[in-house]
PDB file of C-alpha atoms and ligand atoms in Angstrom:
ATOM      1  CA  UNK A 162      20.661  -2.759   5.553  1.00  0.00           C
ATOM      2  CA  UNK A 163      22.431  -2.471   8.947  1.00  0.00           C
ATOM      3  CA  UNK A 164      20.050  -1.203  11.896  1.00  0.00           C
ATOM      4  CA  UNK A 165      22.926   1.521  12.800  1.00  0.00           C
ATOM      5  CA  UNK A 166      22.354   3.358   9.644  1.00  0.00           C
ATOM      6  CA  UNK A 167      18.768   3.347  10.071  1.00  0.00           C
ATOM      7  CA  UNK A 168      18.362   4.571  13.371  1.00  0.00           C
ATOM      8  CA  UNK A 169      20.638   7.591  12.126  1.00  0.00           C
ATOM      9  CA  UNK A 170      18.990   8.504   9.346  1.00  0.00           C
ATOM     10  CA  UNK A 171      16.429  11.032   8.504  1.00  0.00           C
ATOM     11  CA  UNK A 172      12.798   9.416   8.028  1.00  0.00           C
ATOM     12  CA  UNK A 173      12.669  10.477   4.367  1.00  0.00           C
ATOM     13  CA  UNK A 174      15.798   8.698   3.481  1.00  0.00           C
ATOM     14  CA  UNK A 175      14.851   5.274   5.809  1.00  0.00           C
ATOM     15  CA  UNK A 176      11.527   5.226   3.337  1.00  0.00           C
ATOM     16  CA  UNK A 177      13.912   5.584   0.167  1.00  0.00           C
ATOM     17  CA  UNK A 178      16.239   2.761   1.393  1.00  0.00           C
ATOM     18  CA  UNK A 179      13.306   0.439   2.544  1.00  0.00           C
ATOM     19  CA  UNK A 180      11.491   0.930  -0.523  1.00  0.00           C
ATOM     20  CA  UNK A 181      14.475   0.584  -2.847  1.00  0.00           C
ATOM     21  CA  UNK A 182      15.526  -2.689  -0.809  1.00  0.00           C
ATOM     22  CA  UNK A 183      11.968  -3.723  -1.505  1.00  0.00           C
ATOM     23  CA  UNK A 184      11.729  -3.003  -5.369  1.00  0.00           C
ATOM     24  CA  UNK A 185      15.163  -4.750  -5.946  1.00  0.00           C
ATOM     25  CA  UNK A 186      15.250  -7.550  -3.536  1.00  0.00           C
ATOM     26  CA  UNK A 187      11.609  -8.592  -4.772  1.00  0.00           C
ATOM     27  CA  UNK A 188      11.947  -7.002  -8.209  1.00  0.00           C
ATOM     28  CA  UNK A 189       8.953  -5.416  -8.140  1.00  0.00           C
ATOM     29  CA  UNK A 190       9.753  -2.756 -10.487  1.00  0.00           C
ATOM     30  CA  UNK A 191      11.483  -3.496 -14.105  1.00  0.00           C
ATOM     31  CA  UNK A 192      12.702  -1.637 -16.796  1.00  0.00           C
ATOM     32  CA  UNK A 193       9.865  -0.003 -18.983  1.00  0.00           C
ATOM     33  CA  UNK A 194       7.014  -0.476 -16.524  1.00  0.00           C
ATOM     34  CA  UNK A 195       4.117   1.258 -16.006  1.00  0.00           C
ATOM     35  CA  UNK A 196       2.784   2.548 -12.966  1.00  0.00           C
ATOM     36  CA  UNK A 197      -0.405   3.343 -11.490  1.00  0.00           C
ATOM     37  CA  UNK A 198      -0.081   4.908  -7.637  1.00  0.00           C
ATOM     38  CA  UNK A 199      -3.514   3.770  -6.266  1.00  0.00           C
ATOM     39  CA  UNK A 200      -3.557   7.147  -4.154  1.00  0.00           C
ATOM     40  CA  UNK A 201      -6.167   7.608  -1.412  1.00  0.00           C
ATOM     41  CA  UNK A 202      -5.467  10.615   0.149  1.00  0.00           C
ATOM     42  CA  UNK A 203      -4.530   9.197   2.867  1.00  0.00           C
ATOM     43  CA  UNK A 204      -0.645   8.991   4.449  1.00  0.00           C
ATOM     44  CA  UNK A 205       0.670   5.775   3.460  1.00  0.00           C
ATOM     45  CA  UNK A 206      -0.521   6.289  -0.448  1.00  0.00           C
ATOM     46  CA  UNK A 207       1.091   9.821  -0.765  1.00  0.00           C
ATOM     47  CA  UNK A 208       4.536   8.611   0.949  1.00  0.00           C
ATOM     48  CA  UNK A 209       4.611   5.816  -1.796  1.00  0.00           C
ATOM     49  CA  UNK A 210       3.600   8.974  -4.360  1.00  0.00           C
ATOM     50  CA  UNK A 211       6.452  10.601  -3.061  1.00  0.00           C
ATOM     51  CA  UNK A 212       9.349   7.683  -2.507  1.00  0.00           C
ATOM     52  CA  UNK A 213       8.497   6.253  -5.915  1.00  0.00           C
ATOM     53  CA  UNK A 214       9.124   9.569  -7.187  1.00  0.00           C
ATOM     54  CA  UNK A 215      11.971  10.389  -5.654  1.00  0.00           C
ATOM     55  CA  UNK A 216      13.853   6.873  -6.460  1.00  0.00           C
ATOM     56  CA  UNK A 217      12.890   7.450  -9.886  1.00  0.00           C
ATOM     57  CA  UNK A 218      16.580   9.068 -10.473  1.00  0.00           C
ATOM     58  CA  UNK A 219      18.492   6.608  -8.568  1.00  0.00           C
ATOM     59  CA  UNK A 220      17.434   3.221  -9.188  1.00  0.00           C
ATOM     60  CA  UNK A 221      18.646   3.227 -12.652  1.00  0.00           C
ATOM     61  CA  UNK A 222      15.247   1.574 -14.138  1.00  0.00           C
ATOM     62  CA  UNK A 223      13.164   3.609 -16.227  1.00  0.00           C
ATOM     63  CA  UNK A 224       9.543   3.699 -15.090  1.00  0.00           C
ATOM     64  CA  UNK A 225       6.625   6.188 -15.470  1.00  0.00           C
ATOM     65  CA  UNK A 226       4.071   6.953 -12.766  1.00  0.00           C
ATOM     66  CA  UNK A 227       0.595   8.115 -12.253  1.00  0.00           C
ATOM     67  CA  UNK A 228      -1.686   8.691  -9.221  1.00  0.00           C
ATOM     68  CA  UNK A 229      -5.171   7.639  -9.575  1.00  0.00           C
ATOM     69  CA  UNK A 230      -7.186   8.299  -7.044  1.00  0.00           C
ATOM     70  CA  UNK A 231     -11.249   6.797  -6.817  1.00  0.00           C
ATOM     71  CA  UNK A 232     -13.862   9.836  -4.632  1.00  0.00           C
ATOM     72  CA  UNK A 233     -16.446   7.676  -3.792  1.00  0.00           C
ATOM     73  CA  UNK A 234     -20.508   8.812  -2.726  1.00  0.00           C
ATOM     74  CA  UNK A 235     -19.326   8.751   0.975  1.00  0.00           C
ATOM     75  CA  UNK A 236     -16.090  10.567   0.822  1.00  0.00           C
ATOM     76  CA  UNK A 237     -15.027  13.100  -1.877  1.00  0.00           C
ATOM     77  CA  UNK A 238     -11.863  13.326  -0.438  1.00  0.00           C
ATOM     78  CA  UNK A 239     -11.937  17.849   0.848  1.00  0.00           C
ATOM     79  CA  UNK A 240      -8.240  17.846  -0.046  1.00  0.00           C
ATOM     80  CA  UNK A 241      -8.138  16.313  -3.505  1.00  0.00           C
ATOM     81  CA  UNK A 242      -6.733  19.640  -5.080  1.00  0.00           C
ATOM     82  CA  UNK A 243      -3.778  19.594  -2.494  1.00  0.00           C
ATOM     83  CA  UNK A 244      -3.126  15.977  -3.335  1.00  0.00           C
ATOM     84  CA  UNK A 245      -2.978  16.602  -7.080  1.00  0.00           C
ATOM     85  CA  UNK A 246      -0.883  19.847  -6.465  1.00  0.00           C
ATOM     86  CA  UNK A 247       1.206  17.714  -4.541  1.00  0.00           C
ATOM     87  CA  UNK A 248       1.702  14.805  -7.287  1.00  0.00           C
ATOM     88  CA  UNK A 249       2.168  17.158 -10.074  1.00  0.00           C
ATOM     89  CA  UNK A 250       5.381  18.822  -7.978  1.00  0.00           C
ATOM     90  CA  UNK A 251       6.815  15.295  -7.881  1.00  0.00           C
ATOM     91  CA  UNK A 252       5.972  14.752 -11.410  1.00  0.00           C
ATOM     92  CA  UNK A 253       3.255  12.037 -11.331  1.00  0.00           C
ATOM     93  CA  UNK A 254       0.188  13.154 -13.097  1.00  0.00           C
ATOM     94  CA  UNK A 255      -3.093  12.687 -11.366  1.00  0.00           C
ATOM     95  CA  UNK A 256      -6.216  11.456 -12.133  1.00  0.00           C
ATOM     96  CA  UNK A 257      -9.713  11.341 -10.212  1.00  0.00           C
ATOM     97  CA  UNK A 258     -12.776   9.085 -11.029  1.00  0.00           C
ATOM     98  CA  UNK A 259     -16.147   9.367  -8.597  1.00  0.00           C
ATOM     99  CA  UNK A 260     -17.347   5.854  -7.697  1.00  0.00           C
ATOM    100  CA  UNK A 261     -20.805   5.630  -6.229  1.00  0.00           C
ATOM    101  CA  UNK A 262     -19.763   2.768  -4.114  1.00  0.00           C
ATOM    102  CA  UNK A 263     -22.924   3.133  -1.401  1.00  0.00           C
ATOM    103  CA  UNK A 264     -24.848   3.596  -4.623  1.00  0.00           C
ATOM    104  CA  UNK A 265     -23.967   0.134  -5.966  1.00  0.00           C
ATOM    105  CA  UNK A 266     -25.089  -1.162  -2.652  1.00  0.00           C
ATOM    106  CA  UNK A 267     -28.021  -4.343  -3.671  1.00  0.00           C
ATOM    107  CA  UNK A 268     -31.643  -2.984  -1.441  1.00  0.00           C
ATOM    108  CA  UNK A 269     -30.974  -3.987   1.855  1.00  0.00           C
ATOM    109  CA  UNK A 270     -27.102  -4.314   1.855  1.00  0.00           C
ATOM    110  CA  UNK A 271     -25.418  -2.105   4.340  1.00  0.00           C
ATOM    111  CA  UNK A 272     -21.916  -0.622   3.557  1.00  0.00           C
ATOM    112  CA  UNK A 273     -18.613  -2.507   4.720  1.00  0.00           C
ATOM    113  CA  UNK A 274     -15.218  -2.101   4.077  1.00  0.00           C
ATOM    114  CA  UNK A 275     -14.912  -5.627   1.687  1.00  0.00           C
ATOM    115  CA  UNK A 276     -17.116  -4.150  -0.568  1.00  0.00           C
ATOM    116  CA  UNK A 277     -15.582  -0.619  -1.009  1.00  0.00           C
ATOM    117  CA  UNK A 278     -12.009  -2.527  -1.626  1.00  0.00           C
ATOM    118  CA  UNK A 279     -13.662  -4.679  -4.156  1.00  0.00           C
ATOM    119  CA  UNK A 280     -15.100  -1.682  -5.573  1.00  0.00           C
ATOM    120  CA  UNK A 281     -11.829  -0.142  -5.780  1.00  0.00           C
ATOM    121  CA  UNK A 282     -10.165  -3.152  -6.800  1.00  0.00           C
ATOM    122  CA  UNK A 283     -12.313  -3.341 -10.480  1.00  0.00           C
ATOM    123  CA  UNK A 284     -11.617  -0.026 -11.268  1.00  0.00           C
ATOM    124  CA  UNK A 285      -8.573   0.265 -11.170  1.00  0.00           C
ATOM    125  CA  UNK A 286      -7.766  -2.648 -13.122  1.00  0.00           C
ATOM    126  CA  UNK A 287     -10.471  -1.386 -15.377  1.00  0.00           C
ATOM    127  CA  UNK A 288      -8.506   2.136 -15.425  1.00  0.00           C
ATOM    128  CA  UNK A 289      -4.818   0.609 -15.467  1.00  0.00           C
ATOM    129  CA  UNK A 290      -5.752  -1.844 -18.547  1.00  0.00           C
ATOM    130  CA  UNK A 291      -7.560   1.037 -20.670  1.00  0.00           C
ATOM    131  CA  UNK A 292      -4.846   3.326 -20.048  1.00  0.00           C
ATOM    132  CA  UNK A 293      -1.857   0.705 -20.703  1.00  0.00           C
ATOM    133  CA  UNK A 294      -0.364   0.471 -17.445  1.00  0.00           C
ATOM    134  CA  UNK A 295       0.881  -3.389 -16.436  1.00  0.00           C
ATOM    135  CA  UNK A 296       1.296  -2.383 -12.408  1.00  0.00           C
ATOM    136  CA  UNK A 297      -0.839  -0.994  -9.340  1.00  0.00           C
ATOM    137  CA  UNK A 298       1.017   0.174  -6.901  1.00  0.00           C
ATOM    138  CA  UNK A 299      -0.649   0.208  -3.291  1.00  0.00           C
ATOM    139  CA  UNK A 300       0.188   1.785  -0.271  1.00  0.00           C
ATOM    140  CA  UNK A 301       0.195  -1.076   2.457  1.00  0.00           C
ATOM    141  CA  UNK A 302       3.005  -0.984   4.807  1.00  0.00           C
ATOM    142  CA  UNK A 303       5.016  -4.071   6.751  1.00  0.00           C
ATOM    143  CA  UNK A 304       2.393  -3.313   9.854  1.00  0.00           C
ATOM    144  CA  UNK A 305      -0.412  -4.101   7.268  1.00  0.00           C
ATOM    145  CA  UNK A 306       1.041  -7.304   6.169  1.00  0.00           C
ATOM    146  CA  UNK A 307       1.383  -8.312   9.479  1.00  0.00           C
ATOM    147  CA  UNK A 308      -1.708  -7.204  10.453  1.00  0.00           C
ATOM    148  CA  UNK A 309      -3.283  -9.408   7.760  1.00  0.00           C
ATOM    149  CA  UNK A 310      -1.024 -12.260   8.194  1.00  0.00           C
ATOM    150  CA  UNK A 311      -2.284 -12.770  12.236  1.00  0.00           C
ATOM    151  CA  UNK A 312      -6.191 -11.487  11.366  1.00  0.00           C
ATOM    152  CA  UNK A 313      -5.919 -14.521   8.338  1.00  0.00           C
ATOM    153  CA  UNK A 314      -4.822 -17.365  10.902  1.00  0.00           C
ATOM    154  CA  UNK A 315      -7.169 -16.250  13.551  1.00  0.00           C
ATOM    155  CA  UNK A 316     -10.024 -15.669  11.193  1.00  0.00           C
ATOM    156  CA  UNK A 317      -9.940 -17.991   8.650  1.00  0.00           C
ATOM    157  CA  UNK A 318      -7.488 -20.576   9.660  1.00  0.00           C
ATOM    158  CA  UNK A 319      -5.125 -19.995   6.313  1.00  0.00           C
ATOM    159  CA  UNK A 320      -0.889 -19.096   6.387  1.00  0.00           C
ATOM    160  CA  UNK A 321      -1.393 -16.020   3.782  1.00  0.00           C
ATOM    161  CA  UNK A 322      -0.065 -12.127   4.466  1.00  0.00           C
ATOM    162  CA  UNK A 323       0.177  -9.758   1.530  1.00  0.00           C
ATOM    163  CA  UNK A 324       2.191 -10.529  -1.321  1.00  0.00           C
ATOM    164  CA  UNK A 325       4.556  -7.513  -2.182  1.00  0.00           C
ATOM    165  CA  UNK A 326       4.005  -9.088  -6.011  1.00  0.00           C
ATOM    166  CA  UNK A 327       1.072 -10.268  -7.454  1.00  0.00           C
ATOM    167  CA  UNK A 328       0.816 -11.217 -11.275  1.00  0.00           C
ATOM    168  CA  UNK A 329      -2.506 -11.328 -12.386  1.00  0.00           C
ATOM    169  CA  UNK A 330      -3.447 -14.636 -14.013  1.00  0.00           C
ATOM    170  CA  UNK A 331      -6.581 -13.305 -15.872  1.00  0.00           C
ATOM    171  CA  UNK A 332      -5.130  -9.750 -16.772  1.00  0.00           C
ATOM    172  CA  UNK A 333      -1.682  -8.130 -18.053  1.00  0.00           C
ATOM    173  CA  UNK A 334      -1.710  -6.388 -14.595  1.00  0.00           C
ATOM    174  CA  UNK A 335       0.073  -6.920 -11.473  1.00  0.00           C
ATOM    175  CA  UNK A 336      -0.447  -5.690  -7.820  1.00  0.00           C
ATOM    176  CA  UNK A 337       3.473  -4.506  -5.702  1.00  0.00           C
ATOM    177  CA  UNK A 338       3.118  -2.819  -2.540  1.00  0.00           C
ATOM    178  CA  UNK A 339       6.954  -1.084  -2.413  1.00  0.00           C
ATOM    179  CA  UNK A 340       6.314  -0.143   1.281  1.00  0.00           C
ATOM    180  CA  UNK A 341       6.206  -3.472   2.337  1.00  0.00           C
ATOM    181  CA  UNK A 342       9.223  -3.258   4.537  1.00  0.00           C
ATOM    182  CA  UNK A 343       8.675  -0.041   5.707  1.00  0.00           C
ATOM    183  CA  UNK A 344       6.839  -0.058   9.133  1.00  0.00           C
ATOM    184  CA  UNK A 345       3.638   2.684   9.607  1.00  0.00           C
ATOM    185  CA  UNK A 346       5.777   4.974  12.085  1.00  0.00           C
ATOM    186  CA  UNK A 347       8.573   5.156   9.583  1.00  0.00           C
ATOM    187  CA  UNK A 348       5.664   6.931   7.092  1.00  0.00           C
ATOM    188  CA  UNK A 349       4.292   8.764   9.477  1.00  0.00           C
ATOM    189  CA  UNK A 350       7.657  10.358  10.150  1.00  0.00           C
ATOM    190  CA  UNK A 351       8.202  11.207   6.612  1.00  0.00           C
ATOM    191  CA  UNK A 352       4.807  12.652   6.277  1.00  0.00           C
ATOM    192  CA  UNK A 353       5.370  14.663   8.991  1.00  0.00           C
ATOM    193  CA  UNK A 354       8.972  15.863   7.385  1.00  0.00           C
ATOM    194  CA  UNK A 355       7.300  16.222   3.684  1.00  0.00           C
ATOM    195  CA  UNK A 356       4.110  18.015   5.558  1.00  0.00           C
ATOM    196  CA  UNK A 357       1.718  15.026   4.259  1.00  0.00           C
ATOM    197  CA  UNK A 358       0.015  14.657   7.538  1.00  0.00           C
ATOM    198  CA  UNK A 359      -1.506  17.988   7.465  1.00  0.00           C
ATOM    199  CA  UNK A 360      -3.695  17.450   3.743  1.00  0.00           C
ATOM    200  CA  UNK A 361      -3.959  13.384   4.836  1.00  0.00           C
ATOM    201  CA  UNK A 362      -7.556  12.463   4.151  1.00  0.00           C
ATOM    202  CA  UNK A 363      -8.608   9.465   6.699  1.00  0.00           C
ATOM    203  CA  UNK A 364     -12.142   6.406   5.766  1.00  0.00           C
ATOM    204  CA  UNK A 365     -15.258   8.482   7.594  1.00  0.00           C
ATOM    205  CA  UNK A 366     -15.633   4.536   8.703  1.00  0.00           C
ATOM    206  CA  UNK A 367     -12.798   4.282   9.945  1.00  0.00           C
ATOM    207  CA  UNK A 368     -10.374   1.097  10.854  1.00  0.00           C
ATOM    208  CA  UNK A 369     -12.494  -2.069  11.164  1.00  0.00           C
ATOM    209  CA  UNK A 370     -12.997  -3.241  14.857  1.00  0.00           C
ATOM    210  CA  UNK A 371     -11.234  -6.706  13.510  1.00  0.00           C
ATOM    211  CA  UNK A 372      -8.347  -5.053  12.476  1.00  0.00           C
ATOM    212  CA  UNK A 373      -8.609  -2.734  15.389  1.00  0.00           C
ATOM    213  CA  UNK A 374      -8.269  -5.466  17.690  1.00  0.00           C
ATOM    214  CA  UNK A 375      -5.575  -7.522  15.983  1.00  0.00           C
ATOM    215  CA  UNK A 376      -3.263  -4.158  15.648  1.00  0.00           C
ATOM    216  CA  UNK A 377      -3.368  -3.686  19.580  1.00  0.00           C
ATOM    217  CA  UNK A 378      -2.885  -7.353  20.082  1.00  0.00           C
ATOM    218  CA  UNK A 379       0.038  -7.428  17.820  1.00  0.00           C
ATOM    219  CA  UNK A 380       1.504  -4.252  19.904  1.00  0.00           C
ATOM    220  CA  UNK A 381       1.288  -5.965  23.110  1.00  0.00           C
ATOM    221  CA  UNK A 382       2.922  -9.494  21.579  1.00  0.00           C
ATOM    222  CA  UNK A 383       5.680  -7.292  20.229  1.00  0.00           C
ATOM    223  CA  UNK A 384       5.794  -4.543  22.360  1.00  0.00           C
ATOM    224  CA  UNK A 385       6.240  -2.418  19.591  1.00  0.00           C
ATOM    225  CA  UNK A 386       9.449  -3.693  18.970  1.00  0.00           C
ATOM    226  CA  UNK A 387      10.653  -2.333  15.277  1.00  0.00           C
ATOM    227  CA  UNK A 388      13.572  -5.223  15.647  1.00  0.00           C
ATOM    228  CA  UNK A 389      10.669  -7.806  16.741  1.00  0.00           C
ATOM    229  CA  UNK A 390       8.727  -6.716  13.433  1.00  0.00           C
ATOM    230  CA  UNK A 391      11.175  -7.012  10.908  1.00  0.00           C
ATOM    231  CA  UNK A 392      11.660 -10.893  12.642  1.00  0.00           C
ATOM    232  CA  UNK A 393       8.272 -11.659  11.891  1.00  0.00           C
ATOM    233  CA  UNK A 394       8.464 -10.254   8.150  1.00  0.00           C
ATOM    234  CA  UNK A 395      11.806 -12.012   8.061  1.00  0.00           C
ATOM    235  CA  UNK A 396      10.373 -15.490   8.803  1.00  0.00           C
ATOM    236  CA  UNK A 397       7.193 -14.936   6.920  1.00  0.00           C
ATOM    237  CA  UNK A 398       9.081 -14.736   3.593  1.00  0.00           C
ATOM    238  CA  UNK A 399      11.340 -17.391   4.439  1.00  0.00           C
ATOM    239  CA  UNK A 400      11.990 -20.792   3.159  1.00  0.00           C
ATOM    240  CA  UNK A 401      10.087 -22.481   0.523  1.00  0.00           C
ATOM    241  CA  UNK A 402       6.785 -21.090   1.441  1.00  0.00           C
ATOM    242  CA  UNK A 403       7.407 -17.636   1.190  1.00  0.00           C
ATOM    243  CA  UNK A 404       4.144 -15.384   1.937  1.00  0.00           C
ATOM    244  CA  UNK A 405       5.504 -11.998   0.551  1.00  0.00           C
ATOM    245  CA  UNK A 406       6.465 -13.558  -2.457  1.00  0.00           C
ATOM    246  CA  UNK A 407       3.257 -13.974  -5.668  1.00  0.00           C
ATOM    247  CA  UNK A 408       0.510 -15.720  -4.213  1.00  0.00           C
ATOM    248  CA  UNK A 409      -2.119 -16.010  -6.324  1.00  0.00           C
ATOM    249  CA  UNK A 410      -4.507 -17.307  -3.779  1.00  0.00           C
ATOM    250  CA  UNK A 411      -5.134 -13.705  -2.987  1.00  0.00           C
ATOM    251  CA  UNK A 412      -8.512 -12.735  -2.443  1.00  0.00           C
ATOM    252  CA  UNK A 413      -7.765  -9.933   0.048  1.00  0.00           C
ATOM    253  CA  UNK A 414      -8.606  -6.100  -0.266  1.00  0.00           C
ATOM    254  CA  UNK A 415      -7.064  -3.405  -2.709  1.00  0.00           C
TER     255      UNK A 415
HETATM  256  N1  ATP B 553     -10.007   6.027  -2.674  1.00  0.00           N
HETATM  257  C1  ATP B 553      -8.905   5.412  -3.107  1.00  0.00           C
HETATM  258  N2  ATP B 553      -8.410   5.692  -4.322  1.00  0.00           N
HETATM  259  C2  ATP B 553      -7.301   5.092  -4.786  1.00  0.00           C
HETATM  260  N3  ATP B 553      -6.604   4.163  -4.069  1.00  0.00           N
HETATM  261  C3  ATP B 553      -7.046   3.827  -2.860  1.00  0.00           C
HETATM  262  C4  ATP B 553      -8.220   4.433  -2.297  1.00  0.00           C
HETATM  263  N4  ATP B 553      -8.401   3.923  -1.053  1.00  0.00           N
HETATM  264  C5  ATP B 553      -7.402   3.042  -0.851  1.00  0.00           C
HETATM  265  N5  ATP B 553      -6.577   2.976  -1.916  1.00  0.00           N
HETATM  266  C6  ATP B 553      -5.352   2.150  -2.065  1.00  0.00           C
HETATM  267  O1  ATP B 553      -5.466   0.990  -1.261  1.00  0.00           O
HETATM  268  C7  ATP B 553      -4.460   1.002  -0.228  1.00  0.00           C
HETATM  269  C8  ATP B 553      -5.013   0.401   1.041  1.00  0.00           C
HETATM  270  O2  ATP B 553      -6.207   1.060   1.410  1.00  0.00           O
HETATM  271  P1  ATP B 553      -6.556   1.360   2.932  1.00  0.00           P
HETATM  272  O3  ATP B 553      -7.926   1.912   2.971  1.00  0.00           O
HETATM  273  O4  ATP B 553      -6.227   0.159   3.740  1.00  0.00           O
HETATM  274  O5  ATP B 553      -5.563   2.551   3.166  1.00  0.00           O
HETATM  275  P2  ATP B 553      -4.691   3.056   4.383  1.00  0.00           P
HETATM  276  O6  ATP B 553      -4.016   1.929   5.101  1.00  0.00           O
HETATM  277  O7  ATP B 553      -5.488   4.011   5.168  1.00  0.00           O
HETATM  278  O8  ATP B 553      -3.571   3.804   3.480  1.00  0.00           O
HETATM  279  P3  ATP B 553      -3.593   5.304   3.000  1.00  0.00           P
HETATM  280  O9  ATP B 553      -2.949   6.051   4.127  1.00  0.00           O
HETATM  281  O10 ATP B 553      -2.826   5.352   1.735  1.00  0.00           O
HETATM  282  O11 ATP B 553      -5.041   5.636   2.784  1.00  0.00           O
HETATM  283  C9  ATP B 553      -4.053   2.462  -0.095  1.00  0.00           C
HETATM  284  O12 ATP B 553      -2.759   2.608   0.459  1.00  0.00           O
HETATM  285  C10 ATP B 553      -4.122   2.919  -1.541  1.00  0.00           C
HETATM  286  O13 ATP B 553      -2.991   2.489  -2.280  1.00  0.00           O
END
């Protein structure tokens, strides 16, 4: 996709073209699937809602959809019934399950944000395998796989990002993130077109200090380049070793 076209278009349509370059470059949707929107509330979710929704008539592969969307004991997400309103319009049908994720907490444990994903992470495969769906789609944007890709090297010493496809070995499920080329300020312009922003719910914990850190590190290392970011993403799925593509050495968050 040439950069002139993108820096004229219209946010809504530079998340359609990202995310259908994503789905058909990495073939991360096929014909027949079965889709379950992991929707938190939040921005980056309810774009992919949306975009999936919208490219549903022009990418010439039948698919269904369906939001699911987890309220957990420490947030029951205040603007569920606008979300839901919201999916229904674009056709998705939504469901809600409450988790008590604090309450599943062992004595003494105290809440973190590997635990919640984990949480997260069983039921919906739990929900997507009862309910015959064979993909989870998750919101997590090219910043995120970035992020991830810098916070694993520093952290733990390992070359792994996000795969935009992973196949379950153990279940008939797999994990694609179609928003993996799309960077956070491209969303955040479309959910500012497609009034998103306003209903977005945000984590009462907020962003881990880790991640924190890494993001404003990354920003001063690219300068918030958007050219400088697709480079990175560019050489991180290049060659024989290519981090976007299945990894199934993923232990990382849902
Ligand atoms: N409560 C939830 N219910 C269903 N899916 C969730 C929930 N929380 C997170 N997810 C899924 O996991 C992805 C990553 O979660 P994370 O908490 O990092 O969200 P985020 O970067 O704030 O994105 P969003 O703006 O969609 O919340 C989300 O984009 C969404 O697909």
């Amino acid at each position: 996709m040439s950069h002139r076209f993108l820096r004229r278009a219209g946010a809504q349509e530079i998340v359609q073209k990202l995310t259908a370059k994503a789905i058909l470059e990495r073939k991360l949707i096929e014909e027949g699937d079965r889709i379950l929107i992991a929707v938190s509330g939040g921005k980056d979710s309810t774009v992919l809602a949306w975009a999936l929704s919208s490219l549903r008539p022009l990418l010439k592969i039948n698919y269904d959809l369906a939001g699911f969307h987890i309220s957990s004991d420490f947030c029951a997400c205040c603007k569920k019934s606008i979300l839901s309103q919201r999916l229904e319009e674009w056709g998705v049908p939504f469901t809600d399950l409450s988790v008590p994720i604090i309450g599943r907490l062992k004595p003494g444990r105290k809440m973190n944000c590997y635990w919640c994903s984990t949480q997260r992470r069983t039921e919906l495969l739990r929900y997507a395998m009862e309910h015959g769906f064979n993909k989870i789609a998750l919101g997590h944007h090219l910043d995120d796989i970035i992020e991830t890709f810098f916070m694993n090297m520093a952290d733990k010493g390992t070359l792994l990002a996000m795969p935009m496809l992973l196949r379950y070995r153990k279940y008939p499920v797999s994990l694609i993130r179609p928003l993996g080329y799309v960077e956070e300020q491209q969303i955040i312009a479309c959910a500012e077109e497609k009034e998103i922003l306003k209903a977005a719910c945000t984590c009462p914990f907020g962003i881990n200090s880790k991640r924190r850190d890494i993001r404003k590190r990354i920003a001063d290392f690219t300068n918030n380049s958007s050219a400088v970011k697709r480079r990175i993403i560019m050489a991180l799925s290049q060659g024989s070793n290519d981090l976007l593509a299945e990894s199934a050495g993923e232990k990382g968050k849902i």
